[in-house]
Tab-separated table of C-alpha atoms in Angstrom:
chain	number	residue	atom	x	y	z
A	1	MET	CA	72.922	132.480	72.071
A	2	ILE	CA	75.289	135.304	73.111
A	3	GLU	CA	72.341	137.375	74.311
A	4	LYS	CA	71.088	134.495	76.463
A	5	LEU	CA	74.542	133.725	77.852
A	6	SER	CA	75.013	137.376	78.841
A	7	LYS	CA	72.165	137.002	81.346
A	8	ILE	CA	73.944	134.221	83.236
A	9	ASP	CA	75.361	135.229	86.594
A	10	PHE	CA	78.750	133.530	86.443
A	11	LYS	CA	80.205	134.989	89.627
A	12	GLN	CA	81.513	132.252	91.913
A	13	ARG	CA	80.008	132.409	95.398
A	14	LYS	CA	80.868	128.994	96.778
A	15	TYR	CA	84.462	128.013	97.303
A	16	LYS	CA	86.169	124.842	98.385
A	17	GLU	CA	86.904	124.895	102.093
A	18	LYS	CA	90.568	125.572	102.797
A	19	GLN	CA	91.732	123.281	105.550
A	20	SER	CA	94.186	124.166	108.280
A	21	ILE	CA	95.819	122.301	111.141
A	22	SER	CA	97.541	123.340	114.372
A	23	LEU	CA	100.860	121.966	115.578
A	24	ASP	CA	99.189	120.188	118.499
A	25	GLU	CA	96.680	118.522	116.169
A	26	PHE	CA	99.471	117.431	113.875
A	27	LEU	CA	101.613	116.070	116.717
A	28	ASN	CA	98.723	114.109	118.218
A	29	TRP	CA	98.018	112.514	114.852
A	30	PHE	CA	101.723	111.989	114.085
A	31	ASN	CA	102.401	110.296	117.423
A	32	ASN	CA	99.377	108.013	117.052
A	33	ILE	CA	100.435	106.872	113.584
A	34	LEU	CA	104.037	106.453	114.749
A	35	HIS	CA	102.819	104.213	117.577
A	36	GLU	CA	100.857	102.116	115.077
A	37	VAL	CA	103.913	101.854	112.834
A	38	ASN	CA	105.995	100.483	115.702
A	39	THR	CA	103.494	97.663	116.201
A	40	ILE	CA	103.702	96.458	112.578
A	41	LYS	CA	105.754	93.284	112.170
A	42	GLU	CA	105.795	92.975	108.381
A	43	LYS	CA	109.010	94.784	107.356
A	44	ARG	CA	107.909	96.114	103.964
A	45	CYS	CA	104.649	97.547	105.275
A	46	LYS	CA	106.399	99.065	108.276
A	47	GLU	CA	109.067	100.751	106.153
A	48	SER	CA	106.487	102.169	103.760
A	49	ARG	CA	104.553	103.778	106.600
A	50	GLN	CA	107.720	105.146	108.170
A	51	ASN	CA	108.762	106.627	104.835
A	52	TRP	CA	105.527	108.490	104.158
A	53	LEU	CA	105.221	109.629	107.765
A	54	TRP	CA	108.723	111.089	107.454
A	55	VAL	CA	107.564	113.000	104.360
A	56	CYS	CA	104.764	114.505	106.481
A	57	ALA	CA	107.323	115.589	109.079
A	58	MET	CA	109.497	117.181	106.374
A	59	CYS	CA	106.541	119.119	104.963
A	60	ILE	CA	105.771	120.519	108.424
A	61	THR	CA	109.408	121.312	109.210
A	62	TYR	CA	110.407	122.950	105.922
A	63	GLY	CA	107.056	123.924	104.424
A	64	LEU	CA	107.732	121.751	101.378
A	65	ARG	CA	105.382	120.685	98.635
A	66	PRO	CA	105.265	116.861	98.847
A	67	THR	CA	107.206	116.208	95.636
A	68	GLU	CA	109.947	118.627	96.730
A	69	VAL	CA	110.976	116.166	99.432
A	70	ALA	CA	112.020	113.839	96.605
A	71	ALA	CA	114.246	116.584	95.154
A	72	ALA	CA	116.377	116.969	98.295
A	73	LYS	CA	120.088	116.502	97.559
A	74	ASN	CA	121.729	116.398	100.991
A	75	LEU	CA	119.642	113.829	102.802
A	76	PHE	CA	122.333	111.160	103.063
A	77	GLU	CA	125.487	112.909	101.823
A	78	PRO	CA	126.839	116.478	102.110
A	79	VAL	CA	126.494	118.752	99.086
A	80	ILE	CA	129.028	121.380	98.024
A	81	ILE	CA	127.775	124.479	96.163
A	82	ASP	CA	130.206	127.250	95.184
A	83	GLY	CA	132.669	126.021	97.770
A	84	TYR	CA	130.132	125.917	100.613
A	85	THR	CA	129.411	122.534	102.168
A	86	PHE	CA	125.885	121.690	103.244
A	87	PRO	CA	126.084	118.770	105.705
A	88	ALA	CA	123.793	115.773	105.290
A	89	ILE	CA	120.443	115.982	107.075
A	90	CYS	CA	121.135	112.603	108.686
A	91	ASP	CA	124.409	113.909	110.165
A	92	PRO	CA	123.944	114.198	113.977
A	93	SER	CA	126.377	117.147	114.061
A	94	ASN	CA	124.332	119.138	111.525
A	95	LYS	CA	122.816	121.896	113.661
A	96	GLU	CA	121.505	124.264	110.981
A	97	LEU	CA	119.727	121.524	108.963
A	98	LEU	CA	119.707	123.563	105.759
A	99	LEU	CA	118.041	121.509	103.037
A	100	VAL	CA	119.272	121.680	99.435
A	101	LEU	CA	116.655	121.114	96.734
A	102	GLY	CA	117.645	120.333	93.161
A	103	ASP	CA	115.685	121.097	90.012
A	104	PHE	CA	114.485	117.496	89.669
A	105	THR	CA	113.185	114.718	91.892
A	106	TYR	CA	114.899	111.333	92.016
A	107	PHE	CA	112.202	110.109	89.603
A	108	GLU	CA	113.275	112.822	87.125
A	109	VAL	CA	110.398	115.299	87.349
A	110	SER	CA	111.052	119.022	87.761
A	111	ILE	CA	109.758	120.709	90.908
A	112	LYS	CA	107.524	123.783	90.751
A	113	THR	CA	109.945	126.592	91.640
A	114	GLY	CA	113.300	125.009	90.880
A	115	ASN	CA	116.366	124.589	93.064
A	116	ARG	CA	116.782	126.452	96.346
A	117	VAL	CA	118.085	126.110	99.888
A	118	CYS	CA	115.496	125.783	102.680
A	119	THR	CA	115.765	126.550	106.361
A	120	PRO	CA	113.634	124.652	108.891
A	121	MET	CA	110.614	126.581	110.123
A	122	ILE	CA	110.959	124.679	113.405
A	123	LYS	CA	114.082	125.508	115.405
A	124	SER	CA	113.414	123.527	118.590
A	125	LYS	CA	115.904	120.665	118.954
A	126	GLU	CA	113.329	118.735	120.956
A	127	MET	CA	110.733	119.099	118.202
A	128	ILE	CA	113.223	118.085	115.510
A	129	GLU	CA	113.925	114.936	117.512
A	130	LYS	CA	110.216	114.194	117.971
A	131	LEU	CA	109.627	114.472	114.239
A	132	GLN	CA	112.681	112.268	113.570
A	133	ILE	CA	113.907	114.545	110.780
A	134	ARG	CA	117.439	113.141	110.916
A	135	ASN	CA	116.123	109.596	110.467
A	136	VAL	CA	115.966	110.075	106.713
A	137	SER	CA	113.389	107.705	105.258
A	138	LEU	CA	112.527	108.573	101.666
A	139	PRO	CA	109.655	106.615	100.037
A	140	LYS	CA	110.398	104.419	97.039
A	141	TYR	CA	108.228	105.659	94.198
A	142	GLN	CA	108.460	103.912	90.821
A	143	PRO	CA	106.101	105.367	88.195
A	144	LYS	CA	105.436	103.574	84.955
A	145	LYS	CA	107.972	104.378	82.251
A	146	GLU	CA	105.336	105.406	79.724
A	147	SER	CA	103.752	107.915	82.112
A	148	LYS	CA	103.956	111.628	81.318
A	149	ASN	CA	105.790	114.038	83.636
A	150	LYS	CA	102.580	115.556	85.019
A	151	THR	CA	101.123	112.126	85.704
A	152	ILE	CA	104.324	111.007	87.442
A	153	CYS	CA	104.409	114.113	89.636
A	154	GLU	CA	100.723	113.831	90.511
A	155	GLY	CA	101.203	110.133	91.250
A	156	PHE	CA	103.633	110.871	94.085
A	157	SER	CA	101.302	113.502	95.534
A	158	LYS	CA	98.326	111.167	95.109
A	159	GLN	CA	100.021	108.436	97.143
A	160	TYR	CA	100.846	110.997	99.801
A	161	ARG	CA	97.253	112.275	99.965
A	162	GLN	CA	95.811	108.754	100.035
A	163	ARG	CA	97.837	107.979	103.125
A	164	LEU	CA	96.635	111.129	104.869
A	165	GLN	CA	93.087	109.999	104.242
A	166	LYS	CA	93.708	106.360	105.131
A	167	TRP	CA	95.441	107.305	108.377
A	168	GLU	CA	92.580	109.687	109.246
A	169	CYS	CA	94.698	112.807	109.334
A	170	PRO	CA	92.734	115.900	110.523
A	171	VAL	CA	93.350	117.388	107.053
A	172	SER	CA	93.432	115.864	103.590
A	173	GLN	CA	94.648	118.925	101.683
A	174	MET	CA	98.397	118.579	101.276
A	175	TYR	CA	99.135	122.305	101.450
A	176	ALA	CA	97.698	122.549	104.976
A	177	PHE	CA	101.064	121.345	106.309
A	178	ARG	CA	102.886	123.928	104.198
A	179	HIS	CA	100.738	126.748	105.537
A	180	LEU	CA	101.280	125.567	109.110
A	181	ALA	CA	105.040	125.583	108.529
A	182	ASN	CA	104.847	129.211	107.401
A	183	GLN	CA	103.081	130.155	110.641
A	184	LEU	CA	105.569	128.188	112.717
A	185	GLY	CA	108.390	130.069	110.999
A	186	GLU	CA	106.701	133.353	111.856
A	187	ARG	CA	106.397	132.248	115.492
A	188	GLU	CA	110.111	131.435	115.485
A	189	GLY	CA	110.843	135.010	114.434
A	190	ILE	CA	112.004	134.147	110.908
A	191	PRO	CA	111.530	137.274	108.725
A	192	GLN	CA	108.903	137.016	105.990
A	193	GLU	CA	111.505	137.510	103.244
A	194	ILE	CA	113.465	134.497	104.499
A	195	ARG	CA	110.333	132.381	104.877
A	196	ALA	CA	109.191	133.257	101.358
A	197	ARG	CA	112.598	132.415	99.882
A	198	SER	CA	112.772	129.136	101.780
A	199	LEU	CA	109.228	128.111	100.805
A	200	GLY	CA	109.859	128.985	97.154
A	201	HIS	CA	107.443	131.821	96.489
A	202	SER	CA	107.289	135.618	96.559
A	203	VAL	CA	106.789	137.833	99.603
A	204	ALA	CA	103.516	138.997	98.038
A	205	VAL	CA	102.200	135.423	97.933
A	206	ASN	CA	103.337	134.849	101.501
A	207	ASP	CA	101.652	138.050	102.623
A	208	SER	CA	98.341	137.347	100.888
A	209	THR	CA	97.558	133.709	100.147
A	210	TYR	CA	99.378	132.162	103.084
A	211	LYS	CA	98.140	134.562	105.750
A	212	LYS	CA	94.556	133.992	104.601
A	213	ARG	CA	94.930	130.292	105.368
A	214	SER	CA	96.215	130.661	108.913
A	215	ASN	CA	95.082	128.234	111.596
A	216	ILE	CA	93.355	130.083	114.446
A	217	ARG	CA	95.019	128.064	117.233
A	218	THR	CA	98.442	128.634	115.695
A	219	THR	CA	97.600	132.308	115.234
A	220	VAL	CA	96.804	132.668	118.934
A	221	ASP	CA	99.997	130.796	119.818
A	222	LEU	CA	101.915	133.093	117.485
A	223	LEU	CA	100.492	136.237	119.088
A	224	LEU	CA	101.228	135.027	122.615
A	225	ASN	CA	104.531	133.213	122.158
A	226	HIS	CA	106.296	134.704	119.142
A	227	LYS	CA	110.032	135.361	119.296
A	228	LYS	CA	110.851	139.057	119.024
A	229	GLN	CA	113.036	140.245	116.155
A	230	PRO	CA	116.378	141.866	117.084
A	231	LEU	CA	116.492	145.649	116.870
A	232	PRO	CA	118.384	147.325	114.022
A	233	LEU	CA	121.840	148.536	115.086
A	234	ASP	CA	120.895	152.235	115.409
A	235	LEU	CA	117.828	151.448	117.513
A	236	ALA	CA	119.803	148.992	119.632
A	237	ILE	CA	122.390	151.669	120.444
A	238	GLU	CA	119.677	154.177	121.351
A	239	ALA	CA	117.915	151.594	123.522
A	240	LEU	CA	121.176	150.861	125.351
A	241	LYS	CA	121.779	154.577	125.947
A	242	ALA	CA	118.235	154.974	127.280
A	243	ALA	CA	118.899	152.099	129.679
A	244	GLY	CA	121.982	153.871	131.056
A	245	PHE	CA	124.765	152.065	129.185
A	246	ASP	CA	127.783	154.022	127.966
A	247	VAL	CA	128.449	152.987	124.374
A	248	GLU	CA	131.015	155.727	123.698
A	249	GLU	CA	133.929	154.287	125.690
A	250	GLU	CA	137.104	152.762	124.267
A	251	ALA	CA	137.075	149.783	121.896
A	252	ASP	CA	137.600	147.328	124.752
A	253	ASN	CA	134.278	148.408	126.252
A	254	SER	CA	132.102	145.321	126.883
A	255	VAL	CA	129.014	146.914	125.311
A	256	LYS	CA	130.881	147.665	122.101
A	257	ALA	CA	132.393	144.195	122.107
A	258	ILE	CA	128.936	142.636	122.379
A	259	LEU	CA	127.577	144.831	119.565
A	260	ARG	CA	130.543	143.904	117.356
A	261	ILE	CA	129.852	140.213	117.895
A	262	ILE	CA	126.078	140.404	117.377
A	263	TYR	CA	126.113	142.697	114.336
A	264	GLN	CA	129.513	141.550	112.976
A	265	ILE	CA	130.737	145.095	112.386
A	266	GLU	CA	133.522	147.421	113.560
A	267	LEU	CA	132.435	150.164	115.970
């Protein structure tokens, strides 16, 4: 039997297609579903659709795994950690929109990478308004009491995926939104280390797995419209000198004052 099995070519040559979606494709789909939601008269059905559509928006904005949305702690109320206050996401004055994730969802299942603080991969105020991120609308998910943790967790994701399919989303793989968020963060000029920390994985994973699943339209947009990273202090000073600025004057010099403000140092 071993001799016969040794002759089997077990190398995998066919792989499941990895889906991707561009921001324009997502927005077209999102706006269409939102329009349909606004035409629904039955309150319960309308609220359910709004809730799950909001989860989609959160996954795009923060690059979250679906169940991680249910672990957010500062959706409705501010959260204080080590003396630092994270304002509620629904607070209109909250400009940074940092999202605090706990170790467990509200239905008491642990999330994959534990607690962390996430920054939005989308920084445009206009886009945040379009996605209605501040209109917090968390789905009500009530698993059966006898269900195991894995079944409960998969149940939330299953309901999420079923709605993507039912609403004819361009993608049915839940992680497609997460991968798009990573690309959007790159376009916004967010360093890879920050994106990896916010998404809850290592830089190595971000550099390998996530880049392999890039959407071509978003890639082109990234290459043409990315936001440049600020220069390190030493290079910035040299660039200013090359441009004819005098950075060696007294402390009240405007160039030095600007550098002190930007880099938060004493020159």
